[in-house]
C-alpha cells in the first residue's frame, strides 16, 4: 500500500537498523515527506514491516531505493511483494529500466536484474546520492539493472 505522511516515523523506525549498518542511505523526515509518493509499504499490526521506493531519474530510468524488510519478517516473500508493486508502478508510468545498488545481488538477480559495471551507473545517482554515502567513493555495492 502507499504510505501517508503520518507513517513517516514508522518508516524511519523500520529503516533505522539498516541505516546504522550502512546498508541503506539515511534520509531525513522531510526528504521522505517530499518523496512520500515514491514509497510502497506493507503494514502488519500497526507496524510497517516492509518498505521500498521507486525514484524516477529520467523519462526512461528509475531506481529502487530503501528496500527493507523487518528482520523478523524476512524470507517470507515480503521483499518480492514490494518489488512487484514498485515494478508495476514503474511499468504504468512508462519507465524502461530499473537500477539498484545493493549488497543483496542474488535477491535482485532472482527477480530478473543483471549486473552492470560500476562505470555504467548513471551520473544522476552518483552525484545526488552516492556522494552522501559514508562508503563513497570506495563502494562495494553491486549495480544491477532490469529492463521492464
Ligand atoms: C533484501 C531484502 C529486502 C529481501 O527481503 P525478503 O522479504 O527477505 O525477501 P523475500 O522473502 O521476497 O526473498 C528473500 C529470499 O527468501 C526466499 N523466500 C521467500 N519466501 C520464502 C518462504 N516462504 N520460505 C523460505 N524462503 C523464502 C526467497 O526465495 C529469497 O531467496 P533469495 O534471497 O536467494 O532470492 C531483505 O533481506 C532486507 O531487508 N535486507 C536488508 C536491507 C537490504 O539489504 N536491502 C536492499 C537494499 S537495495
Tab-separated table of N, CA and C and ligand atoms in Angstrom:
chain	number	residue	atom	x	y	z
A	1	UNK	N	0.830	-1.194	0.000
A	1	UNK	CA	0.000	0.000	0.000
A	1	UNK	C	0.876	1.260	0.000
A	2	UNK	N	0.244	2.408	-0.394
A	2	UNK	CA	1.002	3.657	-0.363
A	2	UNK	C	0.945	4.221	1.062
A	3	UNK	N	2.079	4.663	1.599
A	3	UNK	CA	2.057	5.244	2.943
A	3	UNK	C	1.535	6.684	2.909
A	4	UNK	N	1.222	7.229	4.077
A	4	UNK	CA	0.880	8.653	4.179
A	4	UNK	C	1.979	9.338	4.991
A	5	UNK	N	1.880	10.643	5.076
A	5	UNK	CA	2.877	11.395	5.849
A	5	UNK	C	2.883	10.942	7.316
A	6	UNK	N	1.738	10.491	7.796
A	6	UNK	CA	1.638	10.034	9.198
A	6	UNK	C	2.463	8.768	9.448
A	7	UNK	N	2.804	8.056	8.379
A	7	UNK	CA	3.579	6.808	8.530
A	7	UNK	C	5.089	7.051	8.650
A	8	UNK	N	5.521	8.284	8.455
A	8	UNK	CA	6.977	8.531	8.371
A	8	UNK	C	7.754	8.034	9.607
A	9	UNK	N	7.266	8.287	10.842
A	9	UNK	CA	8.041	7.768	11.991
A	9	UNK	C	8.200	6.240	11.949
A	10	UNK	N	7.147	5.535	11.532
A	10	UNK	CA	7.239	4.068	11.447
A	10	UNK	C	8.174	3.639	10.323
A	11	UNK	N	8.175	4.407	9.229
A	11	UNK	CA	9.080	4.099	8.110
A	11	UNK	C	10.527	4.253	8.583
A	12	UNK	N	10.773	5.330	9.328
A	12	UNK	CA	12.143	5.569	9.813
A	12	UNK	C	12.563	4.500	10.824
A	13	UNK	N	11.585	4.063	11.627
A	13	UNK	CA	11.880	3.031	12.624
A	13	UNK	C	12.312	1.735	11.930
A	14	UNK	N	11.604	1.372	10.864
A	14	UNK	CA	11.970	0.162	10.120
A	14	UNK	C	13.351	0.307	9.473
A	15	UNK	N	13.614	1.489	8.905
A	15	UNK	CA	14.877	1.674	8.177
A	15	UNK	C	16.083	1.821	9.106
A	16	UNK	N	15.829	2.297	10.331
A	16	UNK	CA	16.919	2.684	11.225
A	16	UNK	C	18.044	1.634	11.406
A	17	UNK	N	17.738	0.352	11.699
A	17	UNK	CA	18.864	-0.589	11.871
A	17	UNK	C	19.701	-0.760	10.606
A	18	UNK	N	19.068	-0.659	9.432
A	18	UNK	CA	19.803	-0.832	8.175
A	18	UNK	C	20.657	0.403	7.878
A	19	UNK	N	20.149	1.559	8.298
A	19	UNK	CA	20.923	2.793	8.138
A	19	UNK	C	22.149	2.724	9.048
A	20	UNK	N	21.932	2.264	10.303
A	20	UNK	CA	23.050	2.133	11.267
A	20	UNK	C	24.139	1.215	10.725
A	21	UNK	N	23.707	0.146	10.034
A	21	UNK	CA	24.672	-0.810	9.482
A	21	UNK	C	25.301	-0.314	8.179
A	22	UNK	N	24.872	0.844	7.696
A	22	UNK	CA	25.434	1.394	6.462
A	22	UNK	C	24.938	0.685	5.209
A	23	UNK	N	23.819	-0.050	5.317
A	23	UNK	CA	23.288	-0.799	4.171
A	23	UNK	C	22.331	0.073	3.371
A	24	UNK	N	21.667	0.990	4.078
A	24	UNK	CA	20.696	1.874	3.426
A	24	UNK	C	21.049	3.310	3.780
A	25	UNK	N	20.905	4.171	2.791
A	25	UNK	CA	21.286	5.569	2.970
A	25	UNK	C	20.260	6.288	3.852
A	26	UNK	N	20.769	7.071	4.792
A	26	UNK	CA	19.882	7.827	5.682
A	26	UNK	C	19.119	8.916	4.912
A	27	UNK	N	17.825	9.027	5.184
A	27	UNK	CA	17.026	10.113	4.590
A	27	UNK	C	16.227	10.730	5.718
A	28	UNK	N	16.285	12.058	5.837
A	28	UNK	CA	15.567	12.655	6.960
A	28	UNK	C	14.073	12.721	6.650
A	29	UNK	N	13.306	13.069	7.705
A	29	UNK	CA	11.842	13.008	7.587
A	29	UNK	C	11.333	13.902	6.456
A	30	UNK	N	11.959	15.056	6.278
A	30	UNK	CA	11.487	15.958	5.216
A	30	UNK	C	11.758	15.381	3.827
A	31	UNK	N	12.905	14.709	3.675
A	31	UNK	CA	13.199	14.102	2.368
A	31	UNK	C	12.203	12.968	2.088
A	32	UNK	N	11.877	12.213	3.128
A	32	UNK	CA	10.883	11.136	2.940
A	32	UNK	C	9.533	11.767	2.589
A	33	UNK	N	9.187	12.853	3.271
A	33	UNK	CA	7.905	13.526	3.001
A	33	UNK	C	7.850	14.020	1.552
A	34	UNK	N	8.924	14.646	1.104
A	34	UNK	CA	8.972	15.163	-0.274
A	34	UNK	C	8.709	14.043	-1.281
A	35	UNK	N	9.238	12.858	-0.950
A	35	UNK	CA	9.144	11.725	-1.882
A	35	UNK	C	8.115	10.685	-1.453
A	36	UNK	N	7.170	11.078	-0.594
A	36	UNK	CA	6.262	10.090	0.007
A	36	UNK	C	5.539	9.264	-1.061
A	37	UNK	N	5.241	9.902	-2.215
A	37	UNK	CA	4.507	9.169	-3.247
A	37	UNK	C	5.348	8.108	-3.939
A	38	UNK	N	6.660	8.136	-3.700
A	38	UNK	CA	7.503	7.128	-4.357
A	38	UNK	C	7.556	5.823	-3.555
A	39	UNK	N	7.030	5.838	-2.322
A	39	UNK	CA	7.168	4.664	-1.440
A	39	UNK	C	6.008	3.687	-1.557
A	40	UNK	N	6.351	2.452	-1.219
A	40	UNK	CA	5.365	1.382	-1.080
A	40	UNK	C	5.694	0.710	0.268
A	41	UNK	N	4.669	0.386	1.053
A	41	UNK	CA	4.927	-0.267	2.345
A	41	UNK	C	3.977	-1.444	2.544
A	42	UNK	N	4.356	-2.322	3.456
A	42	UNK	CA	3.435	-3.379	3.909
A	42	UNK	C	3.284	-3.209	5.414
A	43	UNK	N	2.020	-3.168	5.866
A	43	UNK	CA	1.751	-2.993	7.297
A	43	UNK	C	1.214	-4.282	7.891
A	44	UNK	N	1.541	-4.469	9.171
A	44	UNK	CA	1.004	-5.619	9.911
A	44	UNK	C	0.905	-5.179	11.369
A	45	UNK	N	-0.242	-5.341	11.960
A	45	UNK	CA	-0.458	-4.955	13.371
A	45	UNK	C	0.067	-3.549	13.679
A	46	UNK	N	-0.349	-2.567	12.909
A	46	UNK	CA	0.062	-1.168	13.127
A	46	UNK	C	1.566	-0.934	13.076
A	47	UNK	N	2.259	-1.833	12.413
A	47	UNK	CA	3.708	-1.699	12.265
A	47	UNK	C	3.994	-1.745	10.765
A	48	UNK	N	5.050	-1.042	10.323
A	48	UNK	CA	5.453	-1.208	8.919
A	48	UNK	C	6.548	-2.262	8.897
A	49	UNK	N	6.297	-3.343	8.160
A	49	UNK	CA	7.262	-4.459	8.178
A	49	UNK	C	8.101	-4.517	6.902
A	50	UNK	N	7.660	-3.803	5.859
A	50	UNK	CA	8.434	-3.807	4.608
A	50	UNK	C	8.246	-2.467	3.911
A	51	UNK	N	9.304	-2.062	3.209
A	51	UNK	CA	9.287	-0.743	2.562
A	51	UNK	C	10.161	-0.772	1.315
A	52	UNK	N	9.876	0.110	0.381
A	52	UNK	CA	10.742	0.290	-0.788
A	52	UNK	C	10.268	1.538	-1.507
A	53	UNK	N	11.142	2.109	-2.336
A	53	UNK	CA	10.757	3.320	-3.058
A	53	UNK	C	11.211	3.241	-4.508
A	54	UNK	N	10.446	3.897	-5.362
A	54	UNK	CA	10.762	3.989	-6.787
A	54	UNK	C	11.100	5.450	-7.062
A	55	UNK	N	12.373	5.706	-7.309
A	55	UNK	CA	12.807	7.087	-7.525
A	55	UNK	C	13.080	7.304	-9.008
A	56	UNK	N	12.333	8.211	-9.606
A	56	UNK	CA	12.470	8.424	-11.054
A	56	UNK	C	13.580	9.436	-11.348
A	57	UNK	N	14.470	9.047	-12.260
A	57	UNK	CA	15.577	9.926	-12.650
A	57	UNK	C	15.327	10.622	-13.973
A	58	UNK	N	14.676	9.920	-14.899
A	58	UNK	CA	14.539	10.470	-16.253
A	58	UNK	C	13.314	9.847	-16.914
A	59	UNK	N	13.118	10.130	-18.186
A	59	UNK	CA	11.961	9.570	-18.898
A	59	UNK	C	12.047	8.055	-19.048
A	60	UNK	N	13.243	7.511	-18.847
A	60	UNK	CA	13.394	6.063	-19.037
A	60	UNK	C	13.883	5.315	-17.798
A	61	UNK	N	14.563	6.033	-16.900
A	61	UNK	CA	15.262	5.349	-15.806
A	61	UNK	C	14.713	5.684	-14.419
A	62	UNK	N	14.530	4.627	-13.603
A	62	UNK	CA	14.174	4.821	-12.197
A	62	UNK	C	15.038	3.905	-11.340
A	63	UNK	N	15.135	4.259	-10.052
A	63	UNK	CA	15.955	3.461	-9.143
A	63	UNK	C	15.110	2.902	-8.003
A	64	UNK	N	15.411	1.671	-7.618
A	64	UNK	CA	14.812	1.087	-6.422
A	64	UNK	C	15.652	1.555	-5.237
A	65	UNK	N	14.985	2.213	-4.296
A	65	UNK	CA	15.688	2.751	-3.129
A	65	UNK	C	15.079	2.225	-1.833
A	66	UNK	N	15.880	2.247	-0.787
A	66	UNK	CA	15.389	1.984	0.583
A	66	UNK	C	14.518	0.737	0.687
A	67	UNK	N	14.920	-0.332	0.001
A	67	UNK	CA	14.156	-1.584	0.110
A	67	UNK	C	14.597	-2.300	1.390
A	68	UNK	N	13.648	-2.563	2.279
A	68	UNK	CA	13.989	-3.247	3.534
A	68	UNK	C	12.789	-3.962	4.108
A	69	UNK	N	13.089	-5.083	4.746
A	69	UNK	CA	12.056	-5.867	5.425
A	69	UNK	C	12.538	-6.080	6.858
A	70	UNK	N	11.658	-5.854	7.824
A	70	UNK	CA	11.968	-6.091	9.234
A	70	UNK	C	12.582	-7.486	9.363
A	71	UNK	N	13.682	-7.600	10.106
A	71	UNK	CA	14.419	-8.873	10.136
A	71	UNK	C	13.545	-10.050	10.596
A	72	UNK	N	12.530	-9.777	11.429
A	72	UNK	CA	11.652	-10.864	11.889
A	72	UNK	C	10.757	-11.400	10.775
A	73	UNK	N	10.636	-10.623	9.696
A	73	UNK	CA	9.702	-10.992	8.614
A	73	UNK	C	10.406	-11.316	7.302
A	74	UNK	N	11.742	-11.419	7.333
A	74	UNK	CA	12.456	-11.700	6.083
A	74	UNK	C	12.247	-13.148	5.642
A	75	UNK	N	12.500	-13.387	4.384
A	75	UNK	CA	12.392	-14.721	3.752
A	75	UNK	C	10.965	-15.275	3.792
A	76	UNK	N	10.015	-14.366	3.734
A	76	UNK	CA	8.612	-14.785	3.671
A	76	UNK	C	7.917	-14.175	2.459
A	77	UNK	N	8.728	-13.600	1.564
A	77	UNK	CA	8.168	-13.080	0.318
A	77	UNK	C	7.773	-11.603	0.346
A	78	UNK	N	7.976	-10.913	1.487
A	78	UNK	CA	7.549	-9.507	1.555
A	78	UNK	C	8.422	-8.595	0.685
A	79	UNK	N	9.720	-8.909	0.627
A	79	UNK	CA	10.615	-8.105	-0.219
A	79	UNK	C	10.192	-8.204	-1.679
A	80	UNK	N	9.902	-9.430	-2.111
A	80	UNK	CA	9.473	-9.635	-3.503
A	80	UNK	C	8.136	-8.926	-3.757
A	81	UNK	N	7.267	-8.941	-2.738
A	81	UNK	CA	5.958	-8.281	-2.882
A	81	UNK	C	6.114	-6.767	-3.096
A	82	UNK	N	7.009	-6.161	-2.329
A	82	UNK	CA	7.274	-4.722	-2.504
A	82	UNK	C	7.844	-4.479	-3.903
A	83	UNK	N	8.778	-5.348	-4.311
A	83	UNK	CA	9.397	-5.181	-5.634
A	83	UNK	C	8.363	-5.292	-6.756
A	84	UNK	N	7.423	-6.230	-6.629
A	84	UNK	CA	6.412	-6.378	-7.683
A	84	UNK	C	5.553	-5.124	-7.767
A	85	UNK	N	5.202	-4.565	-6.620
A	85	UNK	CA	4.373	-3.349	-6.622
A	85	UNK	C	5.135	-2.184	-7.264
A	86	UNK	N	6.419	-2.048	-6.918
A	86	UNK	CA	7.205	-0.930	-7.469
A	86	UNK	C	7.414	-1.104	-8.974
A	87	UNK	N	7.635	-2.361	-9.381
A	87	UNK	CA	7.866	-2.624	-10.803
A	87	UNK	C	6.586	-2.360	-11.605
A	88	UNK	N	5.453	-2.728	-11.033
A	88	UNK	CA	4.177	-2.489	-11.701
A	88	UNK	C	3.938	-0.991	-11.872
A	89	UNK	N	4.239	-0.250	-10.788
A	89	UNK	CA	4.075	1.202	-10.847
A	89	UNK	C	4.999	1.797	-11.917
A	90	UNK	N	6.238	1.286	-11.958
A	90	UNK	CA	7.210	1.785	-12.944
A	90	UNK	C	6.694	1.526	-14.361
A	91	UNK	N	6.166	0.329	-14.581
A	91	UNK	CA	5.629	-0.015	-15.906
A	91	UNK	C	4.489	0.916	-16.289
A	92	UNK	N	3.580	1.136	-15.327
A	92	UNK	CA	2.424	2.011	-15.600
A	92	UNK	C	2.866	3.417	-15.970
A	93	UNK	N	3.970	3.849	-15.364
A	93	UNK	CA	4.445	5.208	-15.613
A	93	UNK	C	5.236	5.322	-16.916
A	94	UNK	N	5.631	4.165	-17.481
A	94	UNK	CA	6.393	4.187	-18.736
A	94	UNK	C	7.890	4.119	-18.540
A	95	UNK	N	8.321	3.789	-17.311
A	95	UNK	CA	9.757	3.621	-17.055
A	95	UNK	C	10.256	2.419	-17.859
A	96	UNK	N	11.482	2.526	-18.387
A	96	UNK	CA	12.019	1.420	-19.205
A	96	UNK	C	13.030	0.572	-18.436
A	97	UNK	N	13.807	1.213	-17.538
A	97	UNK	CA	14.853	0.462	-16.829
A	97	UNK	C	14.841	0.785	-15.347
A	98	UNK	N	15.073	-0.268	-14.560
A	98	UNK	CA	15.176	-0.111	-13.111
A	98	UNK	C	16.619	-0.359	-12.694
A	99	UNK	N	17.152	0.558	-11.898
A	99	UNK	CA	18.523	0.447	-11.396
A	99	UNK	C	18.473	0.147	-9.902
A	100	UNK	N	19.439	-0.643	-9.428
A	100	UNK	CA	19.581	-0.796	-7.983
A	100	UNK	C	21.053	-0.950	-7.633
A	101	UNK	N	21.450	-0.376	-6.522
A	101	UNK	CA	22.799	-0.594	-5.984
A	101	UNK	C	22.610	-1.314	-4.665
A	102	UNK	N	23.254	-2.464	-4.504
A	102	UNK	CA	22.881	-3.309	-3.373
A	102	UNK	C	23.999	-4.254	-2.957
A	103	UNK	N	23.886	-4.787	-1.733
A	103	UNK	CA	24.743	-5.888	-1.284
A	103	UNK	C	24.013	-7.221	-1.464
A	104	UNK	N	22.728	-7.147	-1.856
A	104	UNK	CA	21.880	-8.347	-1.954
A	104	UNK	C	21.660	-8.714	-3.426
A	105	UNK	N	22.769	-8.939	-4.155
A	105	UNK	CA	22.607	-9.111	-5.595
A	105	UNK	C	21.799	-10.360	-5.967
A	106	UNK	N	21.899	-11.424	-5.170
A	106	UNK	CA	21.157	-12.643	-5.530
A	106	UNK	C	19.654	-12.434	-5.496
A	107	UNK	N	19.212	-11.693	-4.498
A	107	UNK	CA	17.775	-11.393	-4.386
A	107	UNK	C	17.294	-10.704	-5.669
A	108	UNK	N	18.063	-9.710	-6.140
A	108	UNK	CA	17.643	-8.961	-7.329
A	108	UNK	C	17.822	-9.783	-8.609
A	109	UNK	N	18.855	-10.617	-8.664
A	109	UNK	CA	19.052	-11.456	-9.861
A	109	UNK	C	17.876	-12.411	-10.028
A	110	UNK	N	17.395	-12.933	-8.906
A	110	UNK	CA	16.239	-13.834	-8.963
A	110	UNK	C	15.003	-13.116	-9.524
A	111	UNK	N	14.998	-11.790	-9.357
A	111	UNK	CA	13.866	-11.001	-9.864
A	111	UNK	C	14.118	-10.465	-11.282
A	112	UNK	N	15.213	-10.928	-11.907
A	112	UNK	CA	15.439	-10.578	-13.313
A	112	UNK	C	16.430	-9.447	-13.547
A	113	UNK	N	17.085	-8.979	-12.490
A	113	UNK	CA	18.091	-7.922	-12.659
A	113	UNK	C	19.410	-8.536	-13.130
A	114	UNK	N	20.178	-7.765	-13.915
A	114	UNK	CA	21.505	-8.232	-14.333
A	114	UNK	C	22.560	-7.217	-13.889
A	115	UNK	N	23.710	-7.775	-13.532
A	115	UNK	CA	24.786	-6.930	-13.017
A	115	UNK	C	25.354	-6.043	-14.128
A	116	UNK	N	25.692	-4.797	-13.797
A	116	UNK	CA	26.376	-3.922	-14.759
A	116	UNK	C	27.633	-3.365	-14.096
A	117	UNK	N	28.646	-3.011	-14.893
A	117	UNK	CA	29.848	-2.446	-14.292
A	117	UNK	C	29.543	-1.100	-13.635
A	118	UNK	N	30.251	-0.813	-12.542
A	118	UNK	CA	30.066	0.440	-11.802
A	118	UNK	C	30.101	1.677	-12.712
A	119	UNK	N	30.987	1.596	-13.723
A	119	UNK	CA	31.163	2.752	-14.604
A	119	UNK	C	29.880	3.082	-15.361
A	120	UNK	N	28.966	2.107	-15.429
A	120	UNK	CA	27.722	2.366	-16.174
A	120	UNK	C	26.605	2.929	-15.300
A	121	UNK	N	26.892	3.117	-14.004
A	121	UNK	CA	25.863	3.706	-13.126
A	121	UNK	C	25.650	5.151	-13.559
A	122	UNK	N	24.383	5.530	-13.798
A	122	UNK	CA	24.138	6.887	-14.298
A	122	UNK	C	24.666	7.966	-13.343
A	123	UNK	N	25.148	9.028	-13.928
A	123	UNK	CA	25.749	10.097	-13.127
A	123	UNK	C	24.758	10.721	-12.156
A	124	UNK	N	23.470	10.719	-12.529
A	124	UNK	CA	22.453	11.282	-11.615
A	124	UNK	C	22.620	10.674	-10.219
A	125	UNK	N	22.772	9.333	-10.229
A	125	UNK	CA	22.821	8.595	-8.974
A	125	UNK	C	24.059	8.984	-8.175
A	126	UNK	N	25.195	8.993	-8.883
A	126	UNK	CA	26.446	9.252	-8.201
A	126	UNK	C	26.419	10.627	-7.547
A	127	UNK	N	25.940	11.620	-8.290
A	127	UNK	CA	26.036	12.985	-7.761
A	127	UNK	C	24.887	13.378	-6.851
A	128	UNK	N	23.773	12.629	-6.901
A	128	UNK	CA	22.691	13.002	-5.978
A	128	UNK	C	22.776	12.209	-4.685
A	129	UNK	N	23.245	10.974	-4.758
A	129	UNK	CA	23.156	10.082	-3.601
A	129	UNK	C	24.488	9.545	-3.107
A	130	UNK	N	25.260	8.957	-4.042
A	130	UNK	CA	26.476	8.256	-3.618
A	130	UNK	C	27.374	9.198	-2.821
A	131	UNK	N	27.380	10.442	-3.266
A	131	UNK	CA	28.231	11.430	-2.631
A	131	UNK	C	27.902	11.628	-1.150
A	132	UNK	N	26.651	11.283	-0.765
A	132	UNK	CA	26.236	11.429	0.647
A	132	UNK	C	26.597	10.197	1.477
A	133	UNK	N	27.045	9.140	0.788
A	133	UNK	CA	27.217	7.862	1.477
A	133	UNK	C	28.580	7.796	2.146
A	134	UNK	N	28.596	7.182	3.342
A	134	UNK	CA	29.865	7.113	4.071
A	134	UNK	C	30.890	6.212	3.373
A	135	UNK	N	30.418	5.338	2.454
A	135	UNK	CA	31.354	4.450	1.747
A	135	UNK	C	31.916	5.066	0.459
A	136	UNK	N	31.400	6.249	0.076
A	136	UNK	CA	31.853	6.889	-1.168
A	136	UNK	C	33.293	7.350	-1.029
A	137	UNK	N	34.209	7.153	-2.000
A	137	UNK	CA	33.976	6.534	-3.301
A	137	UNK	C	34.365	5.055	-3.326
A	138	UNK	N	34.671	4.481	-2.147
A	138	UNK	CA	35.088	3.072	-2.132
A	138	UNK	C	33.895	2.168	-1.872
A	139	UNK	N	33.033	2.095	-2.858
A	139	UNK	CA	31.758	1.418	-2.676
A	139	UNK	C	31.868	-0.046	-3.089
A	140	UNK	N	31.352	-0.925	-2.209
A	140	UNK	CA	31.374	-2.358	-2.557
A	140	UNK	C	30.024	-2.858	-3.041
A	141	UNK	N	29.089	-1.950	-3.189
A	141	UNK	CA	27.771	-2.391	-3.634
A	141	UNK	C	27.849	-2.857	-5.084
A	142	UNK	N	26.890	-3.727	-5.429
A	142	UNK	CA	26.824	-4.220	-6.802
A	142	UNK	C	25.719	-3.451	-7.514
A	143	UNK	N	25.989	-3.041	-8.754
A	143	UNK	CA	24.980	-2.306	-9.529
A	143	UNK	C	24.276	-3.296	-10.445
A	144	UNK	N	22.974	-3.221	-10.440
A	144	UNK	CA	22.193	-4.111	-11.310
A	144	UNK	C	21.115	-3.301	-12.009
A	145	UNK	N	20.690	-3.819	-13.155
A	145	UNK	CA	19.663	-3.138	-13.915
A	145	UNK	C	18.666	-4.153	-14.454
A	146	UNK	N	17.423	-3.725	-14.594
A	146	UNK	CA	16.411	-4.594	-15.202
A	146	UNK	C	15.636	-3.783	-16.225
A	147	UNK	N	15.524	-4.322	-17.427
A	147	UNK	CA	14.690	-3.692	-18.445
A	147	UNK	C	13.280	-4.231	-18.265
A	148	UNK	N	12.318	-3.318	-18.156
A	148	UNK	CA	10.959	-3.801	-17.845
A	148	UNK	C	9.995	-3.535	-18.998
B	1	LIG	C1	16.843	-7.808	0.659
B	1	LIG	C2	15.543	-7.903	1.470
B	1	LIG	C3	14.726	-6.654	1.250
B	1	LIG	C4	14.764	-9.121	0.989
B	1	LIG	O1	13.521	-9.163	1.689
B	1	LIG	P1	12.762	-10.516	1.990
B	1	LIG	O2	11.396	-10.189	2.458
B	1	LIG	O3	13.592	-11.392	2.840
B	1	LIG	O4	12.672	-11.099	0.514
B	1	LIG	P2	11.891	-12.391	0.027
B	1	LIG	O5	11.319	-13.122	1.189
B	1	LIG	O6	10.988	-11.953	-1.040
B	1	LIG	O7	13.060	-13.205	-0.630
B	1	LIG	C5	14.238	-13.481	0.126
B	1	LIG	C6	14.645	-14.903	-0.037
B	1	LIG	O8	13.754	-15.691	0.723
B	1	LIG	C7	13.240	-16.730	-0.088
B	1	LIG	N1	11.862	-16.949	0.369
B	1	LIG	C8	10.780	-16.211	0.071
B	1	LIG	N2	9.682	-16.729	0.654
B	1	LIG	C9	10.114	-17.801	1.354
B	1	LIG	C10	9.467	-18.743	2.189
B	1	LIG	N3	8.153	-18.692	2.427
B	1	LIG	N4	10.241	-19.699	2.783
B	1	LIG	C11	11.581	-19.769	2.556
B	1	LIG	N5	12.239	-18.908	1.766
B	1	LIG	C12	11.515	-17.937	1.180
B	1	LIG	C13	13.302	-16.213	-1.489
B	1	LIG	O9	13.413	-17.249	-2.412
B	1	LIG	C14	14.546	-15.353	-1.465
B	1	LIG	O10	15.707	-16.065	-1.754
B	1	LIG	P3	16.990	-15.262	-2.402
B	1	LIG	O11	17.389	-14.156	-1.461
B	1	LIG	O12	18.014	-16.314	-2.534
B	1	LIG	O13	16.489	-14.703	-3.709
B	1	LIG	C15	15.840	-8.120	2.971
B	1	LIG	O14	16.738	-9.179	3.123
B	1	LIG	C16	16.393	-6.899	3.672
B	1	LIG	O15	15.660	-6.056	4.185
B	1	LIG	N6	17.757	-6.800	3.728
B	1	LIG	C17	18.422	-5.697	4.403
B	1	LIG	C18	18.297	-4.413	3.619
B	1	LIG	C19	18.867	-4.542	2.221
B	1	LIG	O16	19.961	-5.055	2.002
B	1	LIG	N7	18.096	-4.042	1.256
B	1	LIG	C20	18.470	-3.998	-0.130
B	1	LIG	C21	18.968	-2.627	-0.398
B	1	LIG	S1	18.820	-2.267	-2.103
